[in-house]
PDB file of C-alpha atoms in Angstrom:
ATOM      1  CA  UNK A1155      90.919 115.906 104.317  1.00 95.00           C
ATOM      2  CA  UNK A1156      90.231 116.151 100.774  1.00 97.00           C
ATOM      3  CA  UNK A1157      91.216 117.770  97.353  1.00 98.00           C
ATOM      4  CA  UNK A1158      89.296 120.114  95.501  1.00 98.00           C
ATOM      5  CA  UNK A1159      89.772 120.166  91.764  1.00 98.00           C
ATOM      6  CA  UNK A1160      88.719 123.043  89.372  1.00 96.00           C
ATOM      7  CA  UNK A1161      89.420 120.665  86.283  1.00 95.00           C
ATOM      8  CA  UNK A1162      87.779 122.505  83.306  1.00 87.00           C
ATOM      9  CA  UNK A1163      91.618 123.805  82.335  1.00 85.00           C
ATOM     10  CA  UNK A1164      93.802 121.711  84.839  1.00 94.00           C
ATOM     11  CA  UNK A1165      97.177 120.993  83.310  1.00 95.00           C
ATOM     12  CA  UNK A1166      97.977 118.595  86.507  1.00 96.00           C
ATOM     13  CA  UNK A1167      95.254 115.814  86.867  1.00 97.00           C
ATOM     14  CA  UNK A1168      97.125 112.941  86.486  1.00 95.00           C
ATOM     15  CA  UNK A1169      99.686 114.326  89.171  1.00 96.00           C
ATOM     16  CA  UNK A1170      97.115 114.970  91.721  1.00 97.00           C
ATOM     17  CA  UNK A1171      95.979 111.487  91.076  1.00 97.00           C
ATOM     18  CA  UNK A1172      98.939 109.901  91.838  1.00 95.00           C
ATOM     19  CA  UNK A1173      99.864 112.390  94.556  1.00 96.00           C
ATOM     20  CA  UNK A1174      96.433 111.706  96.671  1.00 97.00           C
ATOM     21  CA  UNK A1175      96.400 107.751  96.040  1.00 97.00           C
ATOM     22  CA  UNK A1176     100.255 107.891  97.855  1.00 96.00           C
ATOM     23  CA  UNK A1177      98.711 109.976 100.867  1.00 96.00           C
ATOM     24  CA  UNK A1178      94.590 108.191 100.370  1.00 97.00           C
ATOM     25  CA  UNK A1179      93.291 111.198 100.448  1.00 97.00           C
ATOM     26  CA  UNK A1180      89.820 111.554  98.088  1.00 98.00           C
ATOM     27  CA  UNK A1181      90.063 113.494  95.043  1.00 98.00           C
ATOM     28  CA  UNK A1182      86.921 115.299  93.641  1.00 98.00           C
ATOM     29  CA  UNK A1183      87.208 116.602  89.872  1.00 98.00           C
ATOM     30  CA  UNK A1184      84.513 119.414  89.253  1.00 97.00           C
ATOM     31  CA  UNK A1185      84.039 120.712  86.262  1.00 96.00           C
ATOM     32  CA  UNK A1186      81.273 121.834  83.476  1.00 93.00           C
ATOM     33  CA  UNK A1187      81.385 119.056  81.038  1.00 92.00           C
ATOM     34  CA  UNK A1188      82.276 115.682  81.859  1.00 93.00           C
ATOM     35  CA  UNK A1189      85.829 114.598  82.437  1.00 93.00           C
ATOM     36  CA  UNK A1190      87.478 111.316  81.937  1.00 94.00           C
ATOM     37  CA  UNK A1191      88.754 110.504  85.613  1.00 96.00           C
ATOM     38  CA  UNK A1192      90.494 107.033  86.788  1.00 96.00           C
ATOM     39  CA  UNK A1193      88.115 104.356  88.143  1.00 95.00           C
ATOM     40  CA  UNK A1194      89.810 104.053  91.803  1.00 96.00           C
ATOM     41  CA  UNK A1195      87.929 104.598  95.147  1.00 97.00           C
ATOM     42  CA  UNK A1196      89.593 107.914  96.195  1.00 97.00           C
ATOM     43  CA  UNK A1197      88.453 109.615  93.031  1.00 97.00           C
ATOM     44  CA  UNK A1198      85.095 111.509  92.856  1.00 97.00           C
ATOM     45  CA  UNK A1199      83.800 113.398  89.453  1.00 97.00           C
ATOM     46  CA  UNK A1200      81.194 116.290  89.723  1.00 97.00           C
ATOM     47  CA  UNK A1201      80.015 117.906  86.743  1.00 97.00           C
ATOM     48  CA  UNK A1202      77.493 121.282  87.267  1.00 96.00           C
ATOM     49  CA  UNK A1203      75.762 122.928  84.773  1.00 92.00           C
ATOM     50  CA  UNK A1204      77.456 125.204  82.641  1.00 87.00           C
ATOM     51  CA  UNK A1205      76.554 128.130  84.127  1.00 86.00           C
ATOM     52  CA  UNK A1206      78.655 131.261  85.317  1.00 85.00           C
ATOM     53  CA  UNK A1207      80.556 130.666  87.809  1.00 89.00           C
ATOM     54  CA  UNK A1208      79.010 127.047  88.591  1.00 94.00           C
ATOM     55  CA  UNK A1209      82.259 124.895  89.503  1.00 95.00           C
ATOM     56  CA  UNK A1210      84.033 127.870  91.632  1.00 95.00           C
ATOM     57  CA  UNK A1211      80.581 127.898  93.319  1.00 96.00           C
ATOM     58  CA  UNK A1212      80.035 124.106  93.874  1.00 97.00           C
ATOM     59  CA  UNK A1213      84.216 124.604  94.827  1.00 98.00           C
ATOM     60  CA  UNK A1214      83.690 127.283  97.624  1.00 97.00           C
ATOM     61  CA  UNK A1215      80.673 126.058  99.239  1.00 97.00           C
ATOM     62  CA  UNK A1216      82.520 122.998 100.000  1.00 98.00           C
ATOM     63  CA  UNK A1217      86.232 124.546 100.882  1.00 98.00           C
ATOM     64  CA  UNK A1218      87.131 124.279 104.265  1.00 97.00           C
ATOM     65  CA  UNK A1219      90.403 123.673 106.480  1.00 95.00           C
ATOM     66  CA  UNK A1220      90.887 120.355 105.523  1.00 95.00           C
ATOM     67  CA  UNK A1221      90.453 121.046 102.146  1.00 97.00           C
ATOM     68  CA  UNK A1222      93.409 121.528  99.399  1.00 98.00           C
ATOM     69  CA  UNK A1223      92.259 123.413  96.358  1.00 98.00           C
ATOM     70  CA  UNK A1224      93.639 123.200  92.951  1.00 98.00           C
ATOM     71  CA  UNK A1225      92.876 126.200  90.916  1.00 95.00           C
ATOM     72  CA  UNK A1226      94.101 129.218  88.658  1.00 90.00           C
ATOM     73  CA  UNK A1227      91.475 130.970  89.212  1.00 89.00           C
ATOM     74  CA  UNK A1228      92.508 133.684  91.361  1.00 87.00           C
ATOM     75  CA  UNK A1229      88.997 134.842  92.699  1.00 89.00           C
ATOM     76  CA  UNK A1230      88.039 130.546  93.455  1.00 94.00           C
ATOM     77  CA  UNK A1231      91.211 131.058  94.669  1.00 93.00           C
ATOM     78  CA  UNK A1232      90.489 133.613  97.202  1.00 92.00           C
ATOM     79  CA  UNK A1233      87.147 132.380  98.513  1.00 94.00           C
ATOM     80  CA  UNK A1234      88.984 129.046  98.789  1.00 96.00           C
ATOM     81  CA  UNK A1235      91.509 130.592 101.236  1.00 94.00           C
ATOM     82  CA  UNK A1236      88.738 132.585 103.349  1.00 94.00           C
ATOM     83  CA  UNK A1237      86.871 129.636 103.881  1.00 97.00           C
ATOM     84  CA  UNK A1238      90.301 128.160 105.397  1.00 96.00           C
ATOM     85  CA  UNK A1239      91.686 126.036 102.677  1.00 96.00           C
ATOM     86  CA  UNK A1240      94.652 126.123 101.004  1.00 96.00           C
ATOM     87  CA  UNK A1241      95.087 126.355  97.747  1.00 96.00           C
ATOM     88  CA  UNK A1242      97.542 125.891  95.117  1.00 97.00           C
ATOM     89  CA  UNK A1243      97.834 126.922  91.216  1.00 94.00           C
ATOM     90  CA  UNK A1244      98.527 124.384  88.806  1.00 95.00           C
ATOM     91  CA  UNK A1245     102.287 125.744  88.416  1.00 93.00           C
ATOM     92  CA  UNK A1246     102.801 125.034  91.823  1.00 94.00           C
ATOM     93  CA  UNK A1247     102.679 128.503  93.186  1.00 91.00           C
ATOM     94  CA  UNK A1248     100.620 129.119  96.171  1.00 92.00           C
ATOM     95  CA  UNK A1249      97.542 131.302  96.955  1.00 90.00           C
ATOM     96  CA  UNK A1250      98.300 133.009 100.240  1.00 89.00           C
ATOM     97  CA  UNK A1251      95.579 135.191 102.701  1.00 75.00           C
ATOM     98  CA  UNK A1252      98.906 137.648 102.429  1.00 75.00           C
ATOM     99  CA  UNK A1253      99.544 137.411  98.694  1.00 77.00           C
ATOM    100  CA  UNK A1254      95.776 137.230  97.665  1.00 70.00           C
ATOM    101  CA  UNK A1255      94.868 140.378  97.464  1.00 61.00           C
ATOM    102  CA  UNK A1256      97.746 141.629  94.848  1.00 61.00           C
ATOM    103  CA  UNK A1257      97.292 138.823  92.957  1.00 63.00           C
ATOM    104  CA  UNK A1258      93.409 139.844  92.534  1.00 58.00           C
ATOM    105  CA  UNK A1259      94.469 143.085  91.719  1.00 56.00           C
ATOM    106  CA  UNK A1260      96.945 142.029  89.356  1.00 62.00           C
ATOM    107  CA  UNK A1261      94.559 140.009  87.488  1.00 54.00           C
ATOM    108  CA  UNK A1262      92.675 143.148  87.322  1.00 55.00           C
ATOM    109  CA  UNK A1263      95.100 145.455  85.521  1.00 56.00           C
ATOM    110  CA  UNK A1264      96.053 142.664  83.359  1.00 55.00           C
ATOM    111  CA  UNK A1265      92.844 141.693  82.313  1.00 57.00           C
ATOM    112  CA  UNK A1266      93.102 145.237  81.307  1.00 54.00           C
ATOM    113  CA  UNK A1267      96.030 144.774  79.358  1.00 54.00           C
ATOM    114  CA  UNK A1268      95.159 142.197  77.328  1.00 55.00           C
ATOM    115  CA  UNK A1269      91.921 143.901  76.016  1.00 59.00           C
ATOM    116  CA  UNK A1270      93.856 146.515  74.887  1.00 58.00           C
ATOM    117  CA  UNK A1271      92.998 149.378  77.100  1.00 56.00           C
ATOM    118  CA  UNK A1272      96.376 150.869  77.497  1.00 59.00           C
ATOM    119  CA  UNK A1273      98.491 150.678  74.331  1.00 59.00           C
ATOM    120  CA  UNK A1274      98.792 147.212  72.438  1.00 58.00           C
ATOM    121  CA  UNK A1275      97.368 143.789  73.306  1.00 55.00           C
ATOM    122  CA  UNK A1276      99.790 141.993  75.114  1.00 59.00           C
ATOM    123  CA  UNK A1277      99.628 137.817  75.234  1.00 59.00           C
ATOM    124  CA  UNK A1278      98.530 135.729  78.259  1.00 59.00           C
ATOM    125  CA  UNK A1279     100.628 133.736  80.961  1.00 65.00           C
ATOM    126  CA  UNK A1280     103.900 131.979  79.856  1.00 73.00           C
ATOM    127  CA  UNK A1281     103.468 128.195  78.707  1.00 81.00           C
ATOM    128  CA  UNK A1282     102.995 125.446  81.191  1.00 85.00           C
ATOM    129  CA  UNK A1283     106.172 123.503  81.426  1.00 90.00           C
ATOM    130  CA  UNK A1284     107.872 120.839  83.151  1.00 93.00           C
ATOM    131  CA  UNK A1285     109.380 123.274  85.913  1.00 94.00           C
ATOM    132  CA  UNK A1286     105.331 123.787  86.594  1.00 93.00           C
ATOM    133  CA  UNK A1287     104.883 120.317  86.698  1.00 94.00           C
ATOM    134  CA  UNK A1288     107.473 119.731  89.127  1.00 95.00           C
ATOM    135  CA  UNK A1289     106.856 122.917  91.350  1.00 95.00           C
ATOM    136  CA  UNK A1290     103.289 121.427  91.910  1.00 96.00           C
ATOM    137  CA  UNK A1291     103.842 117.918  92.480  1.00 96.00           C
ATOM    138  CA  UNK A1292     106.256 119.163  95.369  1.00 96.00           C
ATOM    139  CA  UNK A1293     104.068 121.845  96.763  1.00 96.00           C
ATOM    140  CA  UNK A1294     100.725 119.372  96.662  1.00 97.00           C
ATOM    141  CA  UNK A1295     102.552 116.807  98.735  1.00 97.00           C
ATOM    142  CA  UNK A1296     103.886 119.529 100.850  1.00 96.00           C
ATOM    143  CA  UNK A1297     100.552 120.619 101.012  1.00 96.00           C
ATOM    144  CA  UNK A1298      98.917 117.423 102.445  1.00 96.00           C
ATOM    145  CA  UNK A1299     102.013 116.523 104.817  1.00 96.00           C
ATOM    146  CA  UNK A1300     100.890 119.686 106.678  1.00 94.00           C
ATOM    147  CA  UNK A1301      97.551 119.059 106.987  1.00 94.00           C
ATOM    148  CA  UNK A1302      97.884 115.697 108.198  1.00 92.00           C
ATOM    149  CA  UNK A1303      99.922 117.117 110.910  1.00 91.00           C
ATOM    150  CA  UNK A1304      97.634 119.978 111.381  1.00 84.00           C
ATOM    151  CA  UNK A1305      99.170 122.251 109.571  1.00 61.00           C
TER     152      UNK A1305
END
């Protein structure tokens, strides 16, 4: 077993820290630019280049069913879950096989939205809060509970 991090943006480090250290499972933190992690033994940092794409590639290629990913990224998201993982936003929510494919479609038309294409900009995703916060932290150890008894 092991968590996946896509940590460029991650609101929830420090709870996936303490989250993985109660169930000793590793941690690896991949991102473009080098991140300050905790010196423990369970905690891994990866930094690829800064090309397109680079840590959702380094991400997938290493996803697999006893993998938990932490990402917003909806389409890291959805190679994530068809390579078996499971994966979880940063505000908790899940990434489902069932509920991927709207939620790639919805990132679509709102990409959309926000350039302007129909009618006025509109703004991004509402603030990260402490609801977020505590949505994850209950979902991640959910998350790992499962897998440790094989889902």
């Amino acid at each position: 077993m092991k968590i996946l991090v896509d940590a460029d943006a991650c609101p929830v480090k420090e709870e996936i820290y303490k989250v993985a250290w109660r169930h000793e499972i590793p941690v690896t933190i991949v991102s473009n630019s080098p991140i300050r992690i905790p010196v423990h033994p369970l905690v891994d940092r990866v930094v690829v280049s800064d090309g397109f794409d680079a840590a959702d590639d380094w991400i997938a290629e290493r996803a697999d069913a006893g993998s938990v990913c932490i990402t917003a990224d909806i389409l890291l998201a959805d190679r994530c879950l068809k390579a078996g993982a499971v994966v979880i936003a940063p505000n908790g929510k899940p990434f489902t096989l069932s509920s991927i494919g709207a939620a790639v479609a919805t990132r679509a038309i709102m990409a959309d939205l926000r350039a302007g294409a129909v009618g006025d900009p509109i703004g991004g995703p509402p603030p990260f809060g402490k609801v977020d916060r505590s949505r994850f932290l209950q979902a991640l150890d959910e998350a790992l509970v499962r897998l440790k008894r094989g889902r």
